[in-house]
PDB file of C-alpha atoms and ligand atoms in Angstrom:
ATOM      1  CA  MET A 279       6.951  29.602   9.999  1.00  0.00           C
ATOM      2  CA  PRO A 280       7.173  29.926   6.203  1.00  0.00           C
ATOM      3  CA  GLY A 281      10.246  28.255   4.786  1.00  0.00           C
ATOM      4  CA  ASP A 282      10.834  26.319   7.975  1.00  0.00           C
ATOM      5  CA  ALA A 283      10.931  22.664   6.917  1.00  0.00           C
ATOM      6  CA  GLY A 284      10.524  21.609  10.531  1.00  0.00           C
ATOM      7  CA  ALA A 285       7.076  23.191  10.596  1.00  0.00           C
ATOM      8  CA  VAL A 286       5.638  20.918   7.884  1.00  0.00           C
ATOM      9  CA  PRO A 287       3.408  18.356   9.606  1.00  0.00           C
ATOM     10  CA  PRO A 288       3.715  14.715   8.577  1.00  0.00           C
ATOM     11  CA  ARG A 289       1.395  13.730   5.750  1.00  0.00           C
ATOM     12  CA  ILE A 290       0.191  10.782   7.841  1.00  0.00           C
ATOM     13  CA  GLN A 291       0.483  10.580  11.617  1.00  0.00           C
ATOM     14  CA  LEU A 292      -0.775   7.596  13.603  1.00  0.00           C
ATOM     15  CA  THR A 293      -0.722   8.079  17.364  1.00  0.00           C
ATOM     16  CA  ASN A 294      -1.355   5.277  19.876  1.00  0.00           C
ATOM     17  CA  LEU A 295      -3.719   3.527  17.507  1.00  0.00           C
ATOM     18  CA  HIS A 296      -5.743   0.605  18.901  1.00  0.00           C
ATOM     19  CA  LYS A 297      -8.365  -1.553  17.237  1.00  0.00           C
ATOM     20  CA  GLU A 298     -10.463  -4.266  18.810  1.00  0.00           C
ATOM     21  CA  PHE A 299     -13.201  -6.275  17.133  1.00  0.00           C
ATOM     22  CA  ALA A 300     -16.166  -7.557  19.126  1.00  0.00           C
ATOM     23  CA  LEU A 301     -16.470 -11.301  18.514  1.00  0.00           C
ATOM     24  CA  GLY A 302     -19.803 -11.733  20.274  1.00  0.00           C
ATOM     25  CA  GLY A 303     -20.423 -13.159  23.723  1.00  0.00           C
ATOM     26  CA  GLY A 304     -18.523 -10.216  25.176  1.00  0.00           C
ATOM     27  CA  GLU A 305     -15.261 -11.457  23.679  1.00  0.00           C
ATOM     28  CA  VAL A 306     -12.971  -8.998  21.903  1.00  0.00           C
ATOM     29  CA  ARG A 307     -10.079  -9.558  19.539  1.00  0.00           C
ATOM     30  CA  ARG A 308      -7.340  -6.946  19.744  1.00  0.00           C
ATOM     31  CA  VAL A 309      -5.839  -6.492  16.287  1.00  0.00           C
ATOM     32  CA  VAL A 310      -3.952  -3.191  16.460  1.00  0.00           C
ATOM     33  CA  ASP A 311      -1.998  -2.484  19.632  1.00  0.00           C
ATOM     34  CA  ASP A 312      -0.661   1.013  20.196  1.00  0.00           C
ATOM     35  CA  ILE A 313       0.727   1.771  16.744  1.00  0.00           C
ATOM     36  CA  SER A 314       2.423   5.132  16.311  1.00  0.00           C
ATOM     37  CA  PHE A 315       4.413   6.270  13.294  1.00  0.00           C
ATOM     38  CA  SER A 316       4.418   9.058  10.771  1.00  0.00           C
ATOM     39  CA  VAL A 317       4.980   9.372   7.048  1.00  0.00           C
ATOM     40  CA  ARG A 318       6.500  12.524   5.582  1.00  0.00           C
ATOM     41  CA  PRO A 319       5.110  14.184   2.441  1.00  0.00           C
ATOM     42  CA  GLY A 320       6.500  12.364  -0.598  1.00  0.00           C
ATOM     43  CA  GLU A 321       7.927   9.523   1.446  1.00  0.00           C
ATOM     44  CA  PHE A 322       7.677   5.866   0.389  1.00  0.00           C
ATOM     45  CA  VAL A 323       7.131   3.607   3.402  1.00  0.00           C
ATOM     46  CA  SER A 324       6.668  -0.155   3.377  1.00  0.00           C
ATOM     47  CA  VAL A 325       4.945  -2.159   6.072  1.00  0.00           C
ATOM     48  CA  ILE A 326       5.749  -5.831   6.613  1.00  0.00           C
ATOM     49  CA  GLY A 327       4.441  -8.191   9.254  1.00  0.00           C
ATOM     50  CA  PRO A 328       3.210 -11.769   9.724  1.00  0.00           C
ATOM     51  CA  SER A 329       0.075 -12.714   7.865  1.00  0.00           C
ATOM     52  CA  GLY A 330      -3.029 -11.997   9.955  1.00  0.00           C
ATOM     53  CA  CYS A 331      -1.238  -9.494  12.214  1.00  0.00           C
ATOM     54  CA  GLY A 332      -3.458  -6.512  11.408  1.00  0.00           C
ATOM     55  CA  LYS A 333      -1.873  -4.780   8.392  1.00  0.00           C
ATOM     56  CA  SER A 334      -5.022  -4.494   6.291  1.00  0.00           C
ATOM     57  CA  THR A 335      -6.993  -3.409   9.352  1.00  0.00           C
ATOM     58  CA  MET A 336      -4.503  -0.589   9.903  1.00  0.00           C
ATOM     59  CA  PHE A 337      -4.879   0.425   6.242  1.00  0.00           C
ATOM     60  CA  ASN A 338      -8.662   0.423   6.538  1.00  0.00           C
ATOM     61  CA  ILE A 339      -8.309   2.836   9.447  1.00  0.00           C
ATOM     62  CA  ILE A 340      -5.942   5.158   7.553  1.00  0.00           C
ATOM     63  CA  ALA A 341      -8.323   5.052   4.568  1.00  0.00           C
ATOM     64  CA  GLY A 342     -11.268   6.008   6.776  1.00  0.00           C
ATOM     65  CA  LEU A 343     -13.141   2.728   6.179  1.00  0.00           C
ATOM     66  CA  GLU A 344     -12.803   1.635   9.824  1.00  0.00           C
ATOM     67  CA  THR A 345     -12.610   3.723  12.961  1.00  0.00           C
ATOM     68  CA  PRO A 346     -10.013   2.938  15.619  1.00  0.00           C
ATOM     69  CA  THR A 347     -11.070   1.844  19.105  1.00  0.00           C
ATOM     70  CA  SER A 348      -8.745   4.549  20.397  1.00  0.00           C
ATOM     71  CA  GLY A 349      -5.880   6.673  19.138  1.00  0.00           C
ATOM     72  CA  GLU A 350      -5.483   9.291  16.459  1.00  0.00           C
ATOM     73  CA  VAL A 351      -5.140   9.496  12.702  1.00  0.00           C
ATOM     74  CA  ALA A 352      -4.022  12.850  11.341  1.00  0.00           C
ATOM     75  CA  ILE A 353      -3.486  13.821   7.711  1.00  0.00           C
ATOM     76  CA  ASP A 354      -1.400  16.976   7.216  1.00  0.00           C
ATOM     77  CA  GLY A 355      -1.804  17.747  10.903  1.00  0.00           C
ATOM     78  CA  THR A 356      -5.607  17.496  11.023  1.00  0.00           C
ATOM     79  CA  ASN A 357      -7.793  14.747  12.487  1.00  0.00           C
ATOM     80  CA  ALA A 358      -8.864  12.408   9.671  1.00  0.00           C
ATOM     81  CA  ILE A 359     -10.626   9.542  11.455  1.00  0.00           C
ATOM     82  CA  GLY A 360     -13.381   8.162   9.242  1.00  0.00           C
ATOM     83  CA  GLU A 361     -12.461  10.438   6.315  1.00  0.00           C
ATOM     84  CA  ARG A 362     -12.171   8.673   2.990  1.00  0.00           C
ATOM     85  CA  HIS A 363     -11.252  11.496   0.643  1.00  0.00           C
ATOM     86  CA  HIS A 364      -7.544  11.774   1.514  1.00  0.00           C
ATOM     87  CA  THR A 365      -6.274   8.494   0.182  1.00  0.00           C
ATOM     88  CA  ALA A 366      -6.229   6.435  -2.980  1.00  0.00           C
ATOM     89  CA  TYR A 367      -6.549   2.916  -1.627  1.00  0.00           C
ATOM     90  CA  MET A 368      -5.852  -0.240  -3.546  1.00  0.00           C
ATOM     91  CA  PRO A 369      -7.190  -3.109  -1.428  1.00  0.00           C
ATOM     92  CA  GLN A 370      -5.510  -6.507  -1.258  1.00  0.00           C
ATOM     93  CA  LYS A 371      -7.782  -8.150  -3.821  1.00  0.00           C
ATOM     94  CA  ASP A 372      -8.605  -5.329  -6.169  1.00  0.00           C
ATOM     95  CA  LEU A 373     -10.242  -7.137  -9.035  1.00  0.00           C
ATOM     96  CA  LEU A 374     -11.301  -5.623 -12.312  1.00  0.00           C
ATOM     97  CA  PHE A 375     -14.875  -6.275 -13.373  1.00  0.00           C
ATOM     98  CA  PRO A 376     -14.607  -8.830 -16.202  1.00  0.00           C
ATOM     99  CA  TRP A 377     -17.630  -7.464 -18.039  1.00  0.00           C
ATOM    100  CA  ARG A 378     -16.251  -3.916 -18.206  1.00  0.00           C
ATOM    101  CA  THR A 379     -13.509  -2.759 -20.575  1.00  0.00           C
ATOM    102  CA  ILE A 380     -10.265  -1.446 -19.086  1.00  0.00           C
ATOM    103  CA  VAL A 381     -11.269   2.192 -19.502  1.00  0.00           C
ATOM    104  CA  GLN A 382     -14.705   1.472 -18.030  1.00  0.00           C
ATOM    105  CA  ASN A 383     -13.020  -0.204 -15.057  1.00  0.00           C
ATOM    106  CA  ALA A 384     -10.521   2.627 -14.710  1.00  0.00           C
ATOM    107  CA  ALA A 385     -13.227   5.306 -14.670  1.00  0.00           C
ATOM    108  CA  LEU A 386     -15.379   3.527 -12.109  1.00  0.00           C
ATOM    109  CA  GLY A 387     -14.108   5.409  -9.060  1.00  0.00           C
ATOM    110  CA  LEU A 388     -14.709   8.770 -10.686  1.00  0.00           C
ATOM    111  CA  GLU A 389     -18.210   7.754 -11.793  1.00  0.00           C
ATOM    112  CA  VAL A 390     -19.040   6.611  -8.277  1.00  0.00           C
ATOM    113  CA  GLN A 391     -17.921  10.067  -7.102  1.00  0.00           C
ATOM    114  CA  GLY A 392     -20.527  11.559  -9.430  1.00  0.00           C
ATOM    115  CA  MET A 393     -18.437  12.576 -12.434  1.00  0.00           C
ATOM    116  CA  VAL A 394     -20.327  12.151 -15.706  1.00  0.00           C
ATOM    117  CA  LYS A 395     -19.299   9.022 -17.620  1.00  0.00           C
ATOM    118  CA  LYS A 396     -17.773  10.759 -20.606  1.00  0.00           C
ATOM    119  CA  LYS A 397     -15.575  13.031 -18.521  1.00  0.00           C
ATOM    120  CA  ALA A 398     -14.582  10.198 -16.170  1.00  0.00           C
ATOM    121  CA  ARG A 399     -13.459   8.022 -19.064  1.00  0.00           C
ATOM    122  CA  ALA A 400     -11.595  10.899 -20.738  1.00  0.00           C
ATOM    123  CA  THR A 401      -9.775  11.585 -17.457  1.00  0.00           C
ATOM    124  CA  ALA A 402      -8.825   7.920 -17.093  1.00  0.00           C
ATOM    125  CA  ARG A 403      -7.656   7.712 -20.725  1.00  0.00           C
ATOM    126  CA  GLU A 404      -5.048  10.389 -20.078  1.00  0.00           C
ATOM    127  CA  LEU A 405      -3.159   8.007 -17.789  1.00  0.00           C
ATOM    128  CA  PHE A 406      -3.114   4.978 -20.084  1.00  0.00           C
ATOM    129  CA  ALA A 407       0.238   5.710 -21.742  1.00  0.00           C
ATOM    130  CA  GLN A 408       2.030   6.216 -18.445  1.00  0.00           C
ATOM    131  CA  PHE A 409       0.563   2.988 -17.106  1.00  0.00           C
ATOM    132  CA  GLY A 410       1.753   1.041 -20.137  1.00  0.00           C
ATOM    133  CA  LEU A 411      -1.822   0.405 -21.263  1.00  0.00           C
ATOM    134  CA  LYS A 412      -2.057   2.545 -24.394  1.00  0.00           C
ATOM    135  CA  GLY A 413      -4.131   0.724 -27.009  1.00  0.00           C
ATOM    136  CA  PHE A 414      -5.871  -1.457 -24.413  1.00  0.00           C
ATOM    137  CA  GLU A 415      -8.547   1.074 -23.447  1.00  0.00           C
ATOM    138  CA  ASP A 416     -11.335  -0.986 -24.997  1.00  0.00           C
ATOM    139  CA  SER A 417      -9.951  -4.444 -24.181  1.00  0.00           C
ATOM    140  CA  TYR A 418     -11.437  -6.649 -21.495  1.00  0.00           C
ATOM    141  CA  PRO A 419      -9.452  -7.756 -18.432  1.00  0.00           C
ATOM    142  CA  PHE A 420      -9.021 -11.347 -19.701  1.00  0.00           C
ATOM    143  CA  GLU A 421      -7.130  -9.978 -22.711  1.00  0.00           C
ATOM    144  CA  LEU A 422      -4.392  -8.473 -20.499  1.00  0.00           C
ATOM    145  CA  SER A 423      -1.367 -10.049 -18.788  1.00  0.00           C
ATOM    146  CA  GLY A 424      -1.237 -10.210 -14.991  1.00  0.00           C
ATOM    147  CA  GLY A 425       1.108  -7.230 -14.781  1.00  0.00           C
ATOM    148  CA  MET A 426      -1.127  -5.155 -17.051  1.00  0.00           C
ATOM    149  CA  ARG A 427      -4.192  -6.011 -14.970  1.00  0.00           C
ATOM    150  CA  GLN A 428      -2.375  -4.832 -11.844  1.00  0.00           C
ATOM    151  CA  ARG A 429      -1.426  -1.582 -13.563  1.00  0.00           C
ATOM    152  CA  ALA A 430      -5.054  -1.134 -14.629  1.00  0.00           C
ATOM    153  CA  ALA A 431      -6.225  -1.657 -11.046  1.00  0.00           C
ATOM    154  CA  LEU A 432      -3.632   0.848  -9.900  1.00  0.00           C
ATOM    155  CA  LEU A 433      -4.734   3.305 -12.588  1.00  0.00           C
ATOM    156  CA  ARG A 434      -8.295   3.007 -11.301  1.00  0.00           C
ATOM    157  CA  THR A 435      -6.931   3.782  -7.816  1.00  0.00           C
ATOM    158  CA  VAL A 436      -4.825   6.834  -8.704  1.00  0.00           C
ATOM    159  CA  VAL A 437      -7.094   8.457 -11.283  1.00  0.00           C
ATOM    160  CA  GLN A 438      -8.954  10.163  -8.451  1.00  0.00           C
ATOM    161  CA  GLY A 439      -5.953  12.428  -7.981  1.00  0.00           C
ATOM    162  CA  ARG A 440      -5.276  11.915  -4.276  1.00  0.00           C
ATOM    163  CA  GLU A 441      -1.833  12.588  -2.883  1.00  0.00           C
ATOM    164  CA  ILE A 442      -1.655   9.567  -0.593  1.00  0.00           C
ATOM    165  CA  LEU A 443      -1.416   6.101  -2.082  1.00  0.00           C
ATOM    166  CA  LEU A 444      -2.156   3.015   0.047  1.00  0.00           C
ATOM    167  CA  LEU A 445      -1.196  -0.237  -1.672  1.00  0.00           C
ATOM    168  CA  ASP A 446      -2.044  -3.529   0.007  1.00  0.00           C
ATOM    169  CA  GLU A 447       0.174  -6.287  -1.450  1.00  0.00           C
ATOM    170  CA  PRO A 448      -0.345  -5.090  -5.029  1.00  0.00           C
ATOM    171  CA  PHE A 449       2.139  -7.486  -6.657  1.00  0.00           C
ATOM    172  CA  GLY A 450       1.472 -10.568  -4.541  1.00  0.00           C
ATOM    173  CA  ALA A 451       0.019 -12.630  -7.355  1.00  0.00           C
ATOM    174  CA  LEU A 452       2.651 -11.861  -9.990  1.00  0.00           C
ATOM    175  CA  ASP A 453       5.608 -13.994 -11.086  1.00  0.00           C
ATOM    176  CA  SER A 454       8.995 -12.714  -9.943  1.00  0.00           C
ATOM    177  CA  LEU A 455      10.142 -11.179 -13.251  1.00  0.00           C
ATOM    178  CA  THR A 456       6.887  -9.298 -13.759  1.00  0.00           C
ATOM    179  CA  ARG A 457       7.111  -8.233 -10.151  1.00  0.00           C
ATOM    180  CA  ILE A 458      10.536  -6.657 -10.672  1.00  0.00           C
ATOM    181  CA  GLU A 459       9.294  -4.823 -13.768  1.00  0.00           C
ATOM    182  CA  MET A 460       6.310  -3.544 -11.808  1.00  0.00           C
ATOM    183  CA  GLN A 461       8.500  -2.382  -8.928  1.00  0.00           C
ATOM    184  CA  ASN A 462      10.699  -0.377 -11.288  1.00  0.00           C
ATOM    185  CA  TRP A 463       7.669   1.066 -12.985  1.00  0.00           C
ATOM    186  CA  LEU A 464       6.022   1.955  -9.650  1.00  0.00           C
ATOM    187  CA  GLN A 465       9.191   3.705  -8.532  1.00  0.00           C
ATOM    188  CA  GLU A 466       9.070   5.855 -11.686  1.00  0.00           C
ATOM    189  CA  VAL A 467       5.424   6.892 -11.435  1.00  0.00           C
ATOM    190  CA  TRP A 468       5.746   7.481  -7.687  1.00  0.00           C
ATOM    191  CA  ALA A 469       8.636   9.908  -8.291  1.00  0.00           C
ATOM    192  CA  GLU A 470       6.817  11.631 -11.141  1.00  0.00           C
ATOM    193  CA  HIS A 471       3.581  12.173  -9.195  1.00  0.00           C
ATOM    194  CA  SER A 472       5.278  13.016  -5.850  1.00  0.00           C
ATOM    195  CA  TRP A 473       2.862  10.696  -4.103  1.00  0.00           C
ATOM    196  CA  THR A 474       3.182   9.822  -0.460  1.00  0.00           C
ATOM    197  CA  ALA A 475       3.033   6.044  -0.610  1.00  0.00           C
ATOM    198  CA  VAL A 476       2.519   3.291   1.940  1.00  0.00           C
ATOM    199  CA  LEU A 477       2.932  -0.259   0.688  1.00  0.00           C
ATOM    200  CA  ILE A 478       2.052  -3.464   2.484  1.00  0.00           C
ATOM    201  CA  THR A 479       4.129  -6.350   1.216  1.00  0.00           C
ATOM    202  CA  HIS A 480       5.409  -9.724   2.390  1.00  0.00           C
ATOM    203  CA  ASP A 481       8.429  -9.394   0.116  1.00  0.00           C
ATOM    204  CA  ILE A 482      11.330  -8.006   2.143  1.00  0.00           C
ATOM    205  CA  ARG A 483      13.456  -7.344  -0.917  1.00  0.00           C
ATOM    206  CA  GLU A 484      10.599  -5.364  -2.480  1.00  0.00           C
ATOM    207  CA  ALA A 485      10.198  -3.340   0.726  1.00  0.00           C
ATOM    208  CA  VAL A 486      13.881  -2.388   0.888  1.00  0.00           C
ATOM    209  CA  TYR A 487      14.170  -1.764  -2.846  1.00  0.00           C
ATOM    210  CA  LEU A 488      11.277   0.687  -3.035  1.00  0.00           C
ATOM    211  CA  SER A 489      11.224   2.388   0.353  1.00  0.00           C
ATOM    212  CA  ASP A 490      12.664   5.303   2.237  1.00  0.00           C
ATOM    213  CA  ARG A 491      11.648   3.475   5.396  1.00  0.00           C
ATOM    214  CA  VAL A 492      10.431   0.008   6.328  1.00  0.00           C
ATOM    215  CA  ILE A 493       8.200  -0.688   9.313  1.00  0.00           C
ATOM    216  CA  VAL A 494       7.983  -4.200  10.740  1.00  0.00           C
ATOM    217  CA  LEU A 495       4.843  -5.060  12.675  1.00  0.00           C
ATOM    218  CA  SER A 496       4.650  -7.704  15.379  1.00  0.00           C
ATOM    219  CA  ALA A 497       2.417 -10.770  15.438  1.00  0.00           C
ATOM    220  CA  ARG A 498      -1.237  -9.954  16.257  1.00  0.00           C
ATOM    221  CA  PRO A 499      -2.070  -7.633  17.894  1.00  0.00           C
ATOM    222  CA  ALA A 500       0.117  -5.534  15.604  1.00  0.00           C
ATOM    223  CA  SER A 501       2.571  -3.118  17.176  1.00  0.00           C
ATOM    224  CA  VAL A 502       5.667  -1.514  15.640  1.00  0.00           C
ATOM    225  CA  ARG A 503       8.659  -3.804  16.111  1.00  0.00           C
ATOM    226  CA  LEU A 504      11.133  -1.979  13.880  1.00  0.00           C
ATOM    227  CA  ASN A 505      11.195   1.297  11.947  1.00  0.00           C
ATOM    228  CA  VAL A 506      14.234   1.361   9.670  1.00  0.00           C
ATOM    229  CA  GLU A 507      15.508   4.050   7.300  1.00  0.00           C
ATOM    230  CA  VAL A 508      16.732   2.882   3.897  1.00  0.00           C
ATOM    231  CA  ALA A 509      19.372   5.440   2.975  1.00  0.00           C
ATOM    232  CA  LEU A 510      20.172   4.068  -0.474  1.00  0.00           C
ATOM    233  CA  PRO A 511      20.353   6.659  -3.286  1.00  0.00           C
ATOM    234  CA  ARG A 512      17.501   7.137  -5.762  1.00  0.00           C
ATOM    235  CA  PRO A 513      16.544   6.044  -8.279  1.00  0.00           C
ATOM    236  CA  ARG A 514      17.047   2.535  -6.988  1.00  0.00           C
ATOM    237  CA  GLU A 515      18.669   0.159  -9.433  1.00  0.00           C
ATOM    238  CA  LEU A 516      18.798  -3.612  -9.475  1.00  0.00           C
ATOM    239  CA  ALA A 517      22.573  -3.593  -8.914  1.00  0.00           C
ATOM    240  CA  MET A 518      21.997  -2.049  -5.469  1.00  0.00           C
ATOM    241  CA  THR A 519      20.205  -5.169  -4.286  1.00  0.00           C
ATOM    242  CA  THR A 520      23.542  -6.975  -4.072  1.00  0.00           C
ATOM    243  CA  SER A 521      25.296  -4.218  -2.104  1.00  0.00           C
ATOM    244  CA  ALA A 522      26.458  -4.761   1.483  1.00  0.00           C
ATOM    245  CA  GLU A 523      24.151  -2.019   2.739  1.00  0.00           C
ATOM    246  CA  PHE A 524      21.106  -3.587   1.091  1.00  0.00           C
ATOM    247  CA  ALA A 525      21.995  -7.011   2.500  1.00  0.00           C
ATOM    248  CA  HIS A 526      22.493  -5.564   5.963  1.00  0.00           C
ATOM    249  CA  ILE A 527      19.029  -3.976   6.061  1.00  0.00           C
ATOM    250  CA  GLU A 528      17.457  -7.085   4.556  1.00  0.00           C
ATOM    251  CA  GLU A 529      19.058  -9.300   7.211  1.00  0.00           C
ATOM    252  CA  MET A 530      17.856  -7.087  10.038  1.00  0.00           C
ATOM    253  CA  LEU A 531      14.299  -7.188   8.697  1.00  0.00           C
ATOM    254  CA  ILE A 532      14.309 -10.948   8.039  1.00  0.00           C
ATOM    255  CA  GLU A 533      15.423 -11.678  11.572  1.00  0.00           C
ATOM    256  CA  VAL A 534      12.642  -9.684  13.234  1.00  0.00           C
ATOM    257  CA  LEU A 535       9.983 -10.762  10.739  1.00  0.00           C
ATOM    258  CA  HIS A 536      10.820 -14.443  11.243  1.00  0.00           C
ATOM    259  CA  GLU A 537      10.705 -14.026  14.984  1.00  0.00           C
ATOM    260  CA  GLU A 538       7.231 -12.478  14.734  1.00  0.00           C
ATOM    261  CA  SER A 539       6.021 -15.034  12.188  1.00  0.00           C
ATOM    262  CA  ARG A 540       7.086 -17.809  14.551  1.00  0.00           C
ATOM    263  CA  LYS A 541       5.087 -16.177  17.353  1.00  0.00           C
ATOM    264  CA  ALA A 542       2.053 -15.920  15.081  1.00  0.00           C
ATOM    265  CA  PHE A 543       2.429 -19.587  14.128  1.00  0.00           C
ATOM    266  CA  GLU A 544       2.730 -20.714  17.754  1.00  0.00           C
ATOM    267  CA  ALA A 545      -0.340 -18.667  18.705  1.00  0.00           C
ATOM    268  CA  GLN A 546      -2.259 -20.281  15.829  1.00  0.00           C
ATOM    269  CA  LYS A 547      -1.162 -23.751  16.963  1.00  0.00           C
ATOM    270  CA  ALA A 548      -2.241 -23.045  20.554  1.00  0.00           C
ATOM    271  CA  LEU A 549      -5.739 -22.327  19.250  1.00  0.00           C
ATOM    272  CA  GLY A 550      -5.788 -25.837  17.804  1.00  0.00           C
TER     273      GLY A 550
HETATM  274  N1  LIG B 816     -14.383  -7.207  11.035  1.00  0.00           N
HETATM  275  C1  LIG B 816     -13.628  -8.047  11.745  1.00  0.00           C
HETATM  276  N2  LIG B 816     -14.125  -8.704  12.824  1.00  0.00           N
HETATM  277  C2  LIG B 816     -13.372  -9.542  13.556  1.00  0.00           C
HETATM  278  N3  LIG B 816     -12.089  -9.804  13.289  1.00  0.00           N
HETATM  279  C3  LIG B 816     -11.520  -9.182  12.236  1.00  0.00           C
HETATM  280  C4  LIG B 816     -12.260  -8.280  11.409  1.00  0.00           C
HETATM  281  N4  LIG B 816     -11.424  -7.803  10.446  1.00  0.00           N
HETATM  282  C5  LIG B 816     -10.234  -8.399  10.657  1.00  0.00           C
HETATM  283  N5  LIG B 816     -10.294  -9.221  11.732  1.00  0.00           N
HETATM  284  C6  LIG B 816      -9.194 -10.022  12.271  1.00  0.00           C
HETATM  285  O1  LIG B 816      -8.077  -9.177  12.459  1.00  0.00           O
HETATM  286  C7  LIG B 816      -6.880  -9.898  12.235  1.00  0.00           C
HETATM  287  C8  LIG B 816      -6.000  -9.116  11.293  1.00  0.00           C
HETATM  288  O2  LIG B 816      -6.554  -9.114  10.008  1.00  0.00           O
HETATM  289  P1  LIG B 816      -5.869  -8.296   8.817  1.00  0.00           P
HETATM  290  O3  LIG B 816      -5.777  -6.877   9.218  1.00  0.00           O
HETATM  291  O4  LIG B 816      -6.604  -8.625   7.582  1.00  0.00           O
HETATM  292  O5  LIG B 816      -4.405  -8.960   8.811  1.00  0.00           O
HETATM  293  P2  LIG B 816      -3.235  -8.853   7.709  1.00  0.00           P
HETATM  294  O6  LIG B 816      -3.644  -7.890   6.663  1.00  0.00           O
HETATM  295  O7  LIG B 816      -2.031  -8.438   8.481  1.00  0.00           O
HETATM  296  O8  LIG B 816      -3.042 -10.235   7.160  1.00  0.00           O
HETATM  297  C9  LIG B 816      -7.284 -11.280  11.720  1.00  0.00           C
HETATM  298  O9  LIG B 816      -7.164 -12.167  12.787  1.00  0.00           O
HETATM  299  C10 LIG B 816      -8.710 -11.103  11.305  1.00  0.00           C
HETATM  300  O10 LIG B 816      -9.430 -12.295  11.489  1.00  0.00           O
HETATM  301 MG1  LIG B 817      -3.953  -8.128   4.640  1.00  0.00          MG
END
């Protein structure tokens, strides 16, 4: 029904998602175990979970790079299994090519899609100011700080103009001050572009600070352990991180995450 907000399908809907990898010799490794959750249009959702639990695998499935063993992936209410054109995906180690300038790196995705070089680079250039990279178009990656390189990698990801942003631990390698600056900056550009964003992070504070909702995954095989709303007002400000409400959500997440991390560690130990 037009005007009926309830009729808008989720931007992303995962339903009973499973993923198993064949290890050879008839052995299988179950990595994703019955994951269901949805992400509303314009929502910012963070996913946390023990290392090795299956987060990146789940992202690869949402991005259409892997197919699930069973279950459904729907984008805007339509089956999207194996479809790569819905999402802008920044993989965990998204490195810039050292022999290409920043604008050449940034335009790469568009060129791969078949856009002519000149137009691709002009399109990328338009985003440089907003990404705090104005004046560095013709610099090489080694000339930029860590934070700037991450923004350049993100620029390369978003320049393709997709509405869904998948970010796999984008700030993992940055020092804590740069990280905070990047989080504030990401919050701004996210709001401006009305992206639907899903962020994998191991930083609980980052997850709470940026998100409308935080999902905690279990030890491998990954299932949803917790799905928590973060009802703090926007824009988020650093002062909120010391509020009782922030601390309460953080505590809840830490408890479950530590429990799952312990399980993952014990399972690892049992393997020798
Ligand atoms: N192609 C593959 N074949 C076999 N096992 C895989 C493959 N891809 C990932 N895995 C396994 O799936 C598990 C989860 O990996 P991943 O999704 O990268 O975890 P996370 O991102 O949560 O750290 C790991 O144990 C990894 O070894
Ligand atoms: Mg990963």
